[in-house]
mmCIF file of C-alpha atoms in Angstrom:
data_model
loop_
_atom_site.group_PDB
_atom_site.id
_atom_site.type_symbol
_atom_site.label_atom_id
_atom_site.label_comp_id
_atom_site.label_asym_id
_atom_site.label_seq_id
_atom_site.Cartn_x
_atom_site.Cartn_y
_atom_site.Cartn_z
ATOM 1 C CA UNK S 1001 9.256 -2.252 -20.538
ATOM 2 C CA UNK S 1002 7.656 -5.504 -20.278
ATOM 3 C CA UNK S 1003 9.493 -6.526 -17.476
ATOM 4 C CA UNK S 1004 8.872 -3.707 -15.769
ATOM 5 C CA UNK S 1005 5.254 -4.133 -16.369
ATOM 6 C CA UNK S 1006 5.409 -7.357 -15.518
ATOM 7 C CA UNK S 1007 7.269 -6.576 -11.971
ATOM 8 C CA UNK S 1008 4.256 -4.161 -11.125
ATOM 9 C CA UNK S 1009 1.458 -6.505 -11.739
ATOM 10 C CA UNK S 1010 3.440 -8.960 -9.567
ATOM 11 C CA UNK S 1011 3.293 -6.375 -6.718
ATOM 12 C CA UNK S 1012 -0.316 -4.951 -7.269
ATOM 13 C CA UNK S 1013 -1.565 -9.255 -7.005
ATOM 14 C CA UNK S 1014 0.793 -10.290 -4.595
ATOM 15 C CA UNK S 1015 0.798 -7.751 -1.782
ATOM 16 C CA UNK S 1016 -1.604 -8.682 0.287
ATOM 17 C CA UNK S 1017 0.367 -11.812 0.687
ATOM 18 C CA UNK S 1018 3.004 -10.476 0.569
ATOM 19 C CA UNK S 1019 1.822 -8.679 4.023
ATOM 20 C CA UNK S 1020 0.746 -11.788 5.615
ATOM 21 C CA UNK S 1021 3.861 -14.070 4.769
ATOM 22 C CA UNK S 1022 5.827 -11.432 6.524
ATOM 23 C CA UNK S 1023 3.255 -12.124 9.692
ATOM 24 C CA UNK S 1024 4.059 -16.016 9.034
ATOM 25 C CA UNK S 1025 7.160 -15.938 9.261
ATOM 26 C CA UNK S 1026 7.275 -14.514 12.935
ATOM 27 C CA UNK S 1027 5.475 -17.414 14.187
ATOM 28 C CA UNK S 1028 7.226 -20.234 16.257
ATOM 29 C CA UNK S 1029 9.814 -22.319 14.053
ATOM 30 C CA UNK S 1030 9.121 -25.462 16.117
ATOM 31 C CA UNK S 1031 5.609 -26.116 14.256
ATOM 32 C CA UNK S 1032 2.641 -24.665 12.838
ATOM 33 C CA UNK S 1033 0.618 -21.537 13.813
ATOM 34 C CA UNK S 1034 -0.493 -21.754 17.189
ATOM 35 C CA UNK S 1035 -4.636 -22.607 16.927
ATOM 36 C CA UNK S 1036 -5.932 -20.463 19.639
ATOM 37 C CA UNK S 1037 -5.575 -16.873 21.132
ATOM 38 C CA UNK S 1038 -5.439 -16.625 24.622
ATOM 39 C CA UNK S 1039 -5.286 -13.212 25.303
ATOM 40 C CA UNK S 1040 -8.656 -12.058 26.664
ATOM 41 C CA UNK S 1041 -7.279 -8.196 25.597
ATOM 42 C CA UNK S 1042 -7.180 -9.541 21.829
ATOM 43 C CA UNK S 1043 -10.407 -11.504 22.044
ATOM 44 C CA UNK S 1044 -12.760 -8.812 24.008
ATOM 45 C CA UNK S 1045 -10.897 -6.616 20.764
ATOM 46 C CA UNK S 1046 -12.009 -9.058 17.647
ATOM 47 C CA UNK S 1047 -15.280 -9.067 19.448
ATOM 48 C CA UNK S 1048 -15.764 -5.560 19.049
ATOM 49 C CA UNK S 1049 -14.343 -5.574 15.417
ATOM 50 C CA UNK S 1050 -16.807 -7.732 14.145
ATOM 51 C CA UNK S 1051 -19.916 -6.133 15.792
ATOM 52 C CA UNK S 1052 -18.792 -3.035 14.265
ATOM 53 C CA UNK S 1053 -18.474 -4.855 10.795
ATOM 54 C CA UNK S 1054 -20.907 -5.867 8.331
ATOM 55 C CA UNK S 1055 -23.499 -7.906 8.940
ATOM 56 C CA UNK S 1056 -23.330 -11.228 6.545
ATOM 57 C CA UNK S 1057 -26.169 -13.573 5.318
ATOM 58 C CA UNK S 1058 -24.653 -16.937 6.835
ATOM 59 C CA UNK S 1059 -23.045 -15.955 10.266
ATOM 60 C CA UNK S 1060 -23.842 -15.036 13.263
ATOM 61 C CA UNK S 1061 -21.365 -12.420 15.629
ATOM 62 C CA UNK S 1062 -20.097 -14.935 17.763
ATOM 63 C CA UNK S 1063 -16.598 -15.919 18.477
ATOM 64 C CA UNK S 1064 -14.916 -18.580 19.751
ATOM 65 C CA UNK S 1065 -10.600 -17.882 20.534
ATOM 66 C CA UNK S 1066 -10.610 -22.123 20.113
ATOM 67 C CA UNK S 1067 -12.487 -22.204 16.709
ATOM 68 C CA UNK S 1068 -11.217 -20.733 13.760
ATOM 69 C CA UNK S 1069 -14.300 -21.280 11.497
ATOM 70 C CA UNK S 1070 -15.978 -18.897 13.985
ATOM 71 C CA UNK S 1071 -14.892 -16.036 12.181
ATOM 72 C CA UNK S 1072 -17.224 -14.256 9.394
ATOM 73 C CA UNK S 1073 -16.775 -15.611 5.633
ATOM 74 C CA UNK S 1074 -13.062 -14.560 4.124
ATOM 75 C CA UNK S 1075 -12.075 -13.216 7.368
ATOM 76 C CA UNK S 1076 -8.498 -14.472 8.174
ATOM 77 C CA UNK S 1077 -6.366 -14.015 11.175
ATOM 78 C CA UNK S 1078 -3.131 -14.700 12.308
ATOM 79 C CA UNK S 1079 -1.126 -14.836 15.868
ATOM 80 C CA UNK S 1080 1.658 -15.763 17.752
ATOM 81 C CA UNK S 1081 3.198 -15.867 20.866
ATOM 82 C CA UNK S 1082 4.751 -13.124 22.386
ATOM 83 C CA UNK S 1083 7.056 -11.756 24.726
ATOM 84 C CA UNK S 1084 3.962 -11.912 27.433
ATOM 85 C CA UNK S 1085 4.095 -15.713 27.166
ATOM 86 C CA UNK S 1086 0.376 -15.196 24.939
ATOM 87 C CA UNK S 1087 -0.809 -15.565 21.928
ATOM 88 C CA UNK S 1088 -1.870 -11.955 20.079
ATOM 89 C CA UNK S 1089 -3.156 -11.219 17.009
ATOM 90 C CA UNK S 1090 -0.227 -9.714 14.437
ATOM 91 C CA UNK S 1091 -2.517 -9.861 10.775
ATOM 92 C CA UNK S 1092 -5.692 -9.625 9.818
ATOM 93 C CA UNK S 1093 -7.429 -9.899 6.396
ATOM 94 C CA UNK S 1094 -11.052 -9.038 6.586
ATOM 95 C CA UNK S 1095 -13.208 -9.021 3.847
ATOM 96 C CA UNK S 1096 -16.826 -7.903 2.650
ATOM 97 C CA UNK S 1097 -18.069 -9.163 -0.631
ATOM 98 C CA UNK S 1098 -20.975 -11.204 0.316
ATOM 99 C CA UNK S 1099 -22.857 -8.693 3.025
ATOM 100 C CA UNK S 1100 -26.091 -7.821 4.169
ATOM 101 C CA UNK S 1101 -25.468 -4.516 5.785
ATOM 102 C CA UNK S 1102 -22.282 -2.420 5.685
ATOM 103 C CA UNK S 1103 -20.391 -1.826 9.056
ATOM 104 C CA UNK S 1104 -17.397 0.039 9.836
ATOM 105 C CA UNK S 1105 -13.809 0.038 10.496
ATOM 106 C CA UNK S 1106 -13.745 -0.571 14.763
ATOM 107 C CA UNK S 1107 -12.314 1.492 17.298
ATOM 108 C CA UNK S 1108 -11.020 -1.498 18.830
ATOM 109 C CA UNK S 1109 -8.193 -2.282 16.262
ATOM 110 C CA UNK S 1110 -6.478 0.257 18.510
ATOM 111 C CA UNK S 1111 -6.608 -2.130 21.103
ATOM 112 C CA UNK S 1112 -4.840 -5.208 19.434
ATOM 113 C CA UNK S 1113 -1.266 -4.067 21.040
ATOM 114 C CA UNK S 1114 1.036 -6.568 18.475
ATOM 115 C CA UNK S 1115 -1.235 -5.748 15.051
ATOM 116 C CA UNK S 1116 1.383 -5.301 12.711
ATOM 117 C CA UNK S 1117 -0.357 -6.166 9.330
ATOM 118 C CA UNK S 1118 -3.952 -5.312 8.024
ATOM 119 C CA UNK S 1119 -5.976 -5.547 4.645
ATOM 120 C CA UNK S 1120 -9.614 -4.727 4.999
ATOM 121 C CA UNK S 1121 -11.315 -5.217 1.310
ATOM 122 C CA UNK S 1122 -14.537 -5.187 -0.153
ATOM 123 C CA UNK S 1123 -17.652 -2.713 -0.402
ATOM 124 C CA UNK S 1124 -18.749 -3.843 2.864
ATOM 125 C CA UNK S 1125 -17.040 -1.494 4.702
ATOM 126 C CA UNK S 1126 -17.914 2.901 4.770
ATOM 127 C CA UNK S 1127 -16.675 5.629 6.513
ATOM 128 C CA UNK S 1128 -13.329 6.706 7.786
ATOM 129 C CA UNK S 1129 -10.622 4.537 9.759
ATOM 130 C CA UNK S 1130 -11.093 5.422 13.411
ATOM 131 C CA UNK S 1131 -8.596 8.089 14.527
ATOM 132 C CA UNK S 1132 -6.046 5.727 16.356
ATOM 133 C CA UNK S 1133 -6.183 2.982 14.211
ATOM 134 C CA UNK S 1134 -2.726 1.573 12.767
ATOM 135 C CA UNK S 1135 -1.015 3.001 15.558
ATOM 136 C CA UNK S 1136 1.700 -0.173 15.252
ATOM 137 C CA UNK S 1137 1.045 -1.509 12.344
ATOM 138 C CA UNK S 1138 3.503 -1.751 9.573
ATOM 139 C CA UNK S 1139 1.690 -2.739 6.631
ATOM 140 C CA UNK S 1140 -1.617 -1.734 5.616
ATOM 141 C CA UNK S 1141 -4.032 -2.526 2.551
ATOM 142 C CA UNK S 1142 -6.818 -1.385 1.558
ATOM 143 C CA UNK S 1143 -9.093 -2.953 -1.805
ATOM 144 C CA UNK S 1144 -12.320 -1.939 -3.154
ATOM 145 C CA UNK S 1145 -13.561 -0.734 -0.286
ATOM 146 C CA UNK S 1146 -16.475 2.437 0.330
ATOM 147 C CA UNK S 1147 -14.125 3.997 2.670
ATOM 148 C CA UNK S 1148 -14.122 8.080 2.481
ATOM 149 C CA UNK S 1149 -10.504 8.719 4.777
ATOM 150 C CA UNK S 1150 -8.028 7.333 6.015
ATOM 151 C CA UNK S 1151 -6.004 10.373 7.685
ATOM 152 C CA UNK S 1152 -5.862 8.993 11.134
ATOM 153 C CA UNK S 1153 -2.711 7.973 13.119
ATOM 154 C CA UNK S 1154 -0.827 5.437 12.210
ATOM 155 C CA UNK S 1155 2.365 4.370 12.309
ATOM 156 C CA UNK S 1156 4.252 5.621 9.292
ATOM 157 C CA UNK S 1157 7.581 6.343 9.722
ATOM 158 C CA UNK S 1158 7.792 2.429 10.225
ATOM 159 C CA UNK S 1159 5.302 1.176 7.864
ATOM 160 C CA UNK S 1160 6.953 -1.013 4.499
ATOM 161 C CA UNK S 1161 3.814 -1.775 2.603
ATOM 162 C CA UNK S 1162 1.017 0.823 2.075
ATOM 163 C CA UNK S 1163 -1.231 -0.406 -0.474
ATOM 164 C CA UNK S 1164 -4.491 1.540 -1.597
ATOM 165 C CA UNK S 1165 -6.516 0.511 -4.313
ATOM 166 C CA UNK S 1166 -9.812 0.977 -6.088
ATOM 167 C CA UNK S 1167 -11.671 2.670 -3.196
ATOM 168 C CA UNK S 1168 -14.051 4.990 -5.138
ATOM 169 C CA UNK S 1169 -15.105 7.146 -2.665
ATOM 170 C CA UNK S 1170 -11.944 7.860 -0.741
ATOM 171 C CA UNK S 1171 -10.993 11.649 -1.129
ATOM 172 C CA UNK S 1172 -8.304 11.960 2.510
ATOM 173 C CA UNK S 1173 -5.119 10.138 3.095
ATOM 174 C CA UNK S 1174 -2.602 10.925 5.683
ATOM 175 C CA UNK S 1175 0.338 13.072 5.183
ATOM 176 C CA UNK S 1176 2.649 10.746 3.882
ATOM 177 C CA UNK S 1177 5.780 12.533 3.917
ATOM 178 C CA UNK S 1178 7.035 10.700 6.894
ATOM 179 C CA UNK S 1179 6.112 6.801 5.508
ATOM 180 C CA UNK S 1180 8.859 4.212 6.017
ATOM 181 C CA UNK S 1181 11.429 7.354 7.415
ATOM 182 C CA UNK S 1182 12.699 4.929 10.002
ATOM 183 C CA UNK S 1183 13.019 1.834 8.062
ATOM 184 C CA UNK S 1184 16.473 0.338 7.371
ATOM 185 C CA UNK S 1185 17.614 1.149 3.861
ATOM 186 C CA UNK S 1186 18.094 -2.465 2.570
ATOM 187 C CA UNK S 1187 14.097 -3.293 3.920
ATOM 188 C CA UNK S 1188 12.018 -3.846 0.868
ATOM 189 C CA UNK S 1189 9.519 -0.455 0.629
ATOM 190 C CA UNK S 1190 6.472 -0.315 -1.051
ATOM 191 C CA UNK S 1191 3.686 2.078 -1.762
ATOM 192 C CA UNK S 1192 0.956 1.487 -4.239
ATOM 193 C CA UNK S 1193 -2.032 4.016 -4.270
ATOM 194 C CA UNK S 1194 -3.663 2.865 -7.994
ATOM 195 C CA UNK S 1195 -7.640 3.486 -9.153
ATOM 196 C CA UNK S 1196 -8.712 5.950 -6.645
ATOM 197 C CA UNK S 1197 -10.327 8.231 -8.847
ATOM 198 C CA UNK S 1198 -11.408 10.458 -6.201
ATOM 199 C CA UNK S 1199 -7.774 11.427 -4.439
ATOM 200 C CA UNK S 1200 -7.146 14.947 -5.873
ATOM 201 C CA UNK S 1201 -4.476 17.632 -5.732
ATOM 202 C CA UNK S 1202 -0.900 16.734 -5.500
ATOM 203 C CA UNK S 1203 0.356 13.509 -5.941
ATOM 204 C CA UNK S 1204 2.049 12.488 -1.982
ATOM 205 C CA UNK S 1205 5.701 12.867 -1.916
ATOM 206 C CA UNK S 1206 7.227 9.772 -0.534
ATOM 207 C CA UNK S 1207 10.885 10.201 1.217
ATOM 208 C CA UNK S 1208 12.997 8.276 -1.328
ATOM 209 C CA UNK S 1209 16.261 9.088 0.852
ATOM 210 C CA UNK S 1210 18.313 5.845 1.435
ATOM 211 C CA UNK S 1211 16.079 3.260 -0.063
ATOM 212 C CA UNK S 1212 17.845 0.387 -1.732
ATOM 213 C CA UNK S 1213 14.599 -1.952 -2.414
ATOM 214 C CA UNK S 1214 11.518 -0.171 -3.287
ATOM 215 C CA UNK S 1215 8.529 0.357 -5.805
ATOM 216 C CA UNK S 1216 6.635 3.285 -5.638
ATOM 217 C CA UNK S 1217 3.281 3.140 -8.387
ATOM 218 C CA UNK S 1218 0.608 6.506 -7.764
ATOM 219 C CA UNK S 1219 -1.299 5.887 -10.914
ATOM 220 C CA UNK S 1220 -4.633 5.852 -12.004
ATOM 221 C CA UNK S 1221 -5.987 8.301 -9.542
ATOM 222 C CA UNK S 1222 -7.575 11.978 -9.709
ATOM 223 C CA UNK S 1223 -3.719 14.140 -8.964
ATOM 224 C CA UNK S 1224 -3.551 17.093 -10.556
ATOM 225 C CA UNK S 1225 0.086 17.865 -9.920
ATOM 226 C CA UNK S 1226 2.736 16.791 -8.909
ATOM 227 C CA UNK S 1227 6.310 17.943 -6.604
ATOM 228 C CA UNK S 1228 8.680 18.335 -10.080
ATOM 229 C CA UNK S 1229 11.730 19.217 -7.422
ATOM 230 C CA UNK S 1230 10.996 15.528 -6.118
ATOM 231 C CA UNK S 1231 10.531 14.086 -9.533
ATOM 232 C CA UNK S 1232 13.995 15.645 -10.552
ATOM 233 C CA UNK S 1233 15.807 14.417 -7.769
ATOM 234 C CA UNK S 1234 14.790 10.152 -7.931
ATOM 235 C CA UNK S 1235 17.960 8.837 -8.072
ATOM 236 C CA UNK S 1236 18.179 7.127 -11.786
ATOM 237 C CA UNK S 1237 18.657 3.549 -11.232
ATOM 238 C CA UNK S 1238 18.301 1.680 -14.411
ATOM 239 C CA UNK S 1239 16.688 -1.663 -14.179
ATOM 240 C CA UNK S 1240 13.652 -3.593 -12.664
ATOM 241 C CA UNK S 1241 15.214 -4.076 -8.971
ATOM 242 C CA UNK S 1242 13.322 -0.667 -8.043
ATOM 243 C CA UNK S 1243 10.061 0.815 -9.795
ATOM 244 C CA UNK S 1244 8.539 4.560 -9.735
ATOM 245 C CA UNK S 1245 5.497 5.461 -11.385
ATOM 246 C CA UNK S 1246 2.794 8.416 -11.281
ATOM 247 C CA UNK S 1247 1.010 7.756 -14.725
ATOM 248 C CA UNK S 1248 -2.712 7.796 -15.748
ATOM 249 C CA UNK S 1249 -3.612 10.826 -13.344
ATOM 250 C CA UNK S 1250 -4.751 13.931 -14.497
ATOM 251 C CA UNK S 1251 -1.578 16.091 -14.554
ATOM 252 C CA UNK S 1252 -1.181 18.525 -17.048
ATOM 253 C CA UNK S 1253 1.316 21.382 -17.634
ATOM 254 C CA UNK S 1254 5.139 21.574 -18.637
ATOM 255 C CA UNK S 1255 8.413 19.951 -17.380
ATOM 256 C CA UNK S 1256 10.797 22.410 -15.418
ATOM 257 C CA UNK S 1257 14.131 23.133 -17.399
ATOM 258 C CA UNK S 1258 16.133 21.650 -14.300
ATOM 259 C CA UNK S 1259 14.903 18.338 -15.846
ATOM 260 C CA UNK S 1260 14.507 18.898 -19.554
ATOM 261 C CA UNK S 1261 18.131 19.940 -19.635
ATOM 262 C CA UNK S 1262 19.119 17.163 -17.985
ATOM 263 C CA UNK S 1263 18.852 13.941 -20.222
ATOM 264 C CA UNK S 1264 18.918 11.743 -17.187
ATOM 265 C CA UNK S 1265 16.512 12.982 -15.315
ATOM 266 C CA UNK S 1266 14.649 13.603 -18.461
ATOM 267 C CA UNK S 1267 13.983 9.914 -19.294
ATOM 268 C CA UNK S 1268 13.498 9.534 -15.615
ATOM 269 C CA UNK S 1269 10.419 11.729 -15.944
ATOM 270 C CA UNK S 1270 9.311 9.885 -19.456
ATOM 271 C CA UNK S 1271 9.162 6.379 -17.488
ATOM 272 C CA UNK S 1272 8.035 7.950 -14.022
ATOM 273 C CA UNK S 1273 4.879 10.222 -15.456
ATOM 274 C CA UNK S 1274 3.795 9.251 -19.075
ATOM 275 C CA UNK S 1275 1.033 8.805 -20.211
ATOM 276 C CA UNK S 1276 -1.472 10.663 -18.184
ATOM 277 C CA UNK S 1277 -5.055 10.054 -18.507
ATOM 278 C CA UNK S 1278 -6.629 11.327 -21.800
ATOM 279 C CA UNK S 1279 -6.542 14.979 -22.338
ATOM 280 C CA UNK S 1280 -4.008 15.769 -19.517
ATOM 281 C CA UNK S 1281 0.096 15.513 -20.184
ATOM 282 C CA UNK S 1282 3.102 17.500 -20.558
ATOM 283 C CA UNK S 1283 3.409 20.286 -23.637
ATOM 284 C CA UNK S 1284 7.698 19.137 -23.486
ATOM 285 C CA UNK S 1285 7.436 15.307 -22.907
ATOM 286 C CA UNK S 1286 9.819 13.481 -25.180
ATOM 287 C CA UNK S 1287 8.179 11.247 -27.840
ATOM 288 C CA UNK S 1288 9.041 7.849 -27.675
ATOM 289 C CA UNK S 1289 11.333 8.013 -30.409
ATOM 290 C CA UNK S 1290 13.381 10.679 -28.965
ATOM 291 C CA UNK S 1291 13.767 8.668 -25.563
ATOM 292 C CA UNK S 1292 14.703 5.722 -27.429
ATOM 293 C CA UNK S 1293 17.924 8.138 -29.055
ATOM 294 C CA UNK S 1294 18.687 9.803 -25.685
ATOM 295 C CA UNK S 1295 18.868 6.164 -24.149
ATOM 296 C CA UNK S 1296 21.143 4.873 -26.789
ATOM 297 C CA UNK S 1297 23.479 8.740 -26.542
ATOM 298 C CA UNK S 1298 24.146 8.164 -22.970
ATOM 299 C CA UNK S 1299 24.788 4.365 -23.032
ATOM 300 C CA UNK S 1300 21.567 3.104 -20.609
ATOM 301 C CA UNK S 1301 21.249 -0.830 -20.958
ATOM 302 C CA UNK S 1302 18.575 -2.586 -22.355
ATOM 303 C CA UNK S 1303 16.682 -3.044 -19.388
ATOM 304 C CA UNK S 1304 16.403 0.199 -18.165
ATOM 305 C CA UNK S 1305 12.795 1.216 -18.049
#
């Protein structure tokens, strides 16, 4: 258990970066990443996107493709060349902690054709994601923002890191039944949606078919249910390789039979969906002394969560 613990706080830190090293490493290999953009598509873009952002104490919206320190405080952007022969921006990691005035998320990230990776945090930023935003990107994170949707298009079927977390007011996501569909099954897959108390109903079912590498965590949020067909059907791989959990939300009610009278799945369901928050749980959830016998009847390892 403590591994596995310790495999999900790994994720939940390191995701963000983990997002950005996979930009990195699709810069040049002959040196370091290139200093400048020189596409005046990307820079008319990042013009727009910070005009539309907040407004911070110490800066001024002005931006210079030659200067890096022209961007606002925490803002962080990375590029490389292309097959145009230019240099476009791929990440971006914009942040707003230290604000004046809130802004919003810009129309004009639909314009930055080779985005692949974004992670907007902070307080700083309200409203909704603009309706084409994401349209290539691949990995996505979102932290402590005031954002109240995100159900706009974007490009899920491709996407390998979705991360959501701590956004109070966010009640909308996108229909998630289609996120990472296309990727290849040995591609690492990740979804974290944690601390969004607001995100109601059912928890999204994620398409677990031919996944090899993979952690799924939907905890801490305001689900009231949850697809028990979907739960039932998780493959049971025993160790810390690959991670599901759905705990701490606010699902109550009792576990089908197709997975009570099924021992596997059955301690599948203990380690995927207990606890819930307080006062919400299942009337047929094994105690922990019970798993603990079923684990040691049907010859799991140690390890297995």
């Amino acid at each position: 258990m403590k591994k596995m613990q310790y495999l999900l706080h790994v994720i939940v830190v390191a995701i963000a970066a983990t997002c950005l090293a996979m930009v990195a490493t699709g810069c040049n290999d002959d040196g370091p990443v290139v200093d400048r953009i020189n596409s005046e598509a990307d820079s008319i873009a990042l013009c727009k996107i910070m005009a539309a952002g907040p407004v911070y104490y110490e800066y001024q919206h002005k931006w210079d493709p030659k200067k890096i320190n022209s961007l606002p405080p925490d803002w962080k952007v990375y590029w490389r060349m292309c097959e145009d022969g230019k240099n476009h921006i791929v990440g971006m990691v914009v942040c707003a902690y230290d604000y004046r005035l809130p802004g919003r998320v810009s129309e004009a990230f639909a314009d930055l054709e080779y985005l692949e990776t974004v992670v907007i945090m902070g307080p700083g930023w309200e409203g909704q994601l603009p309706e084409n935003f994401g349209k290539n990107i691949t990995g996505l994170g979102l932290k402590e923002t005031l954002l109240t949707s995100i159900d706009c298009n974007m490009n899920l079927a491709e996407m390998w890191q979705f991360f959501i977390q701590d956004n109070p007011l966010l009640t909308t996501l996108p229909d998630l039944s289609t996120l990472g569909r296309d990727l290849d099954y040995r591609q690492e897959f990740n979804v974290v949606i944690t601390n969004n108390e607001n995100l109601s109903g059912q928890v999204p079912s994620i398409n677990m078919q031919n996944k090899q590498r993979y952690c799924i965590q939907i905890k801490g949020n305001g689900y009231t249910s949850v697809d028990y067909h979907q739960i039932g059907l998780y493959r049971c791989h025993w160790g810390i390789e690959n991670c599901i959990e759905m705990s701490n939300n606010k699902i109550s009610g009792t576990l089908p039979d197709y997975i009570t009278n099924d021992p596997h799945r059955l301690v599948r369901a203990y380690y995927i969906l207990n606890p819930q928050s307080d006062g919400y749980g299942f009337s047929n959830m094994p105690s922990d002394e019970e798993v603990v016998r079923m684990k040691k009847e049907l010859d799991l390892p140690n390890s297995a969560y």
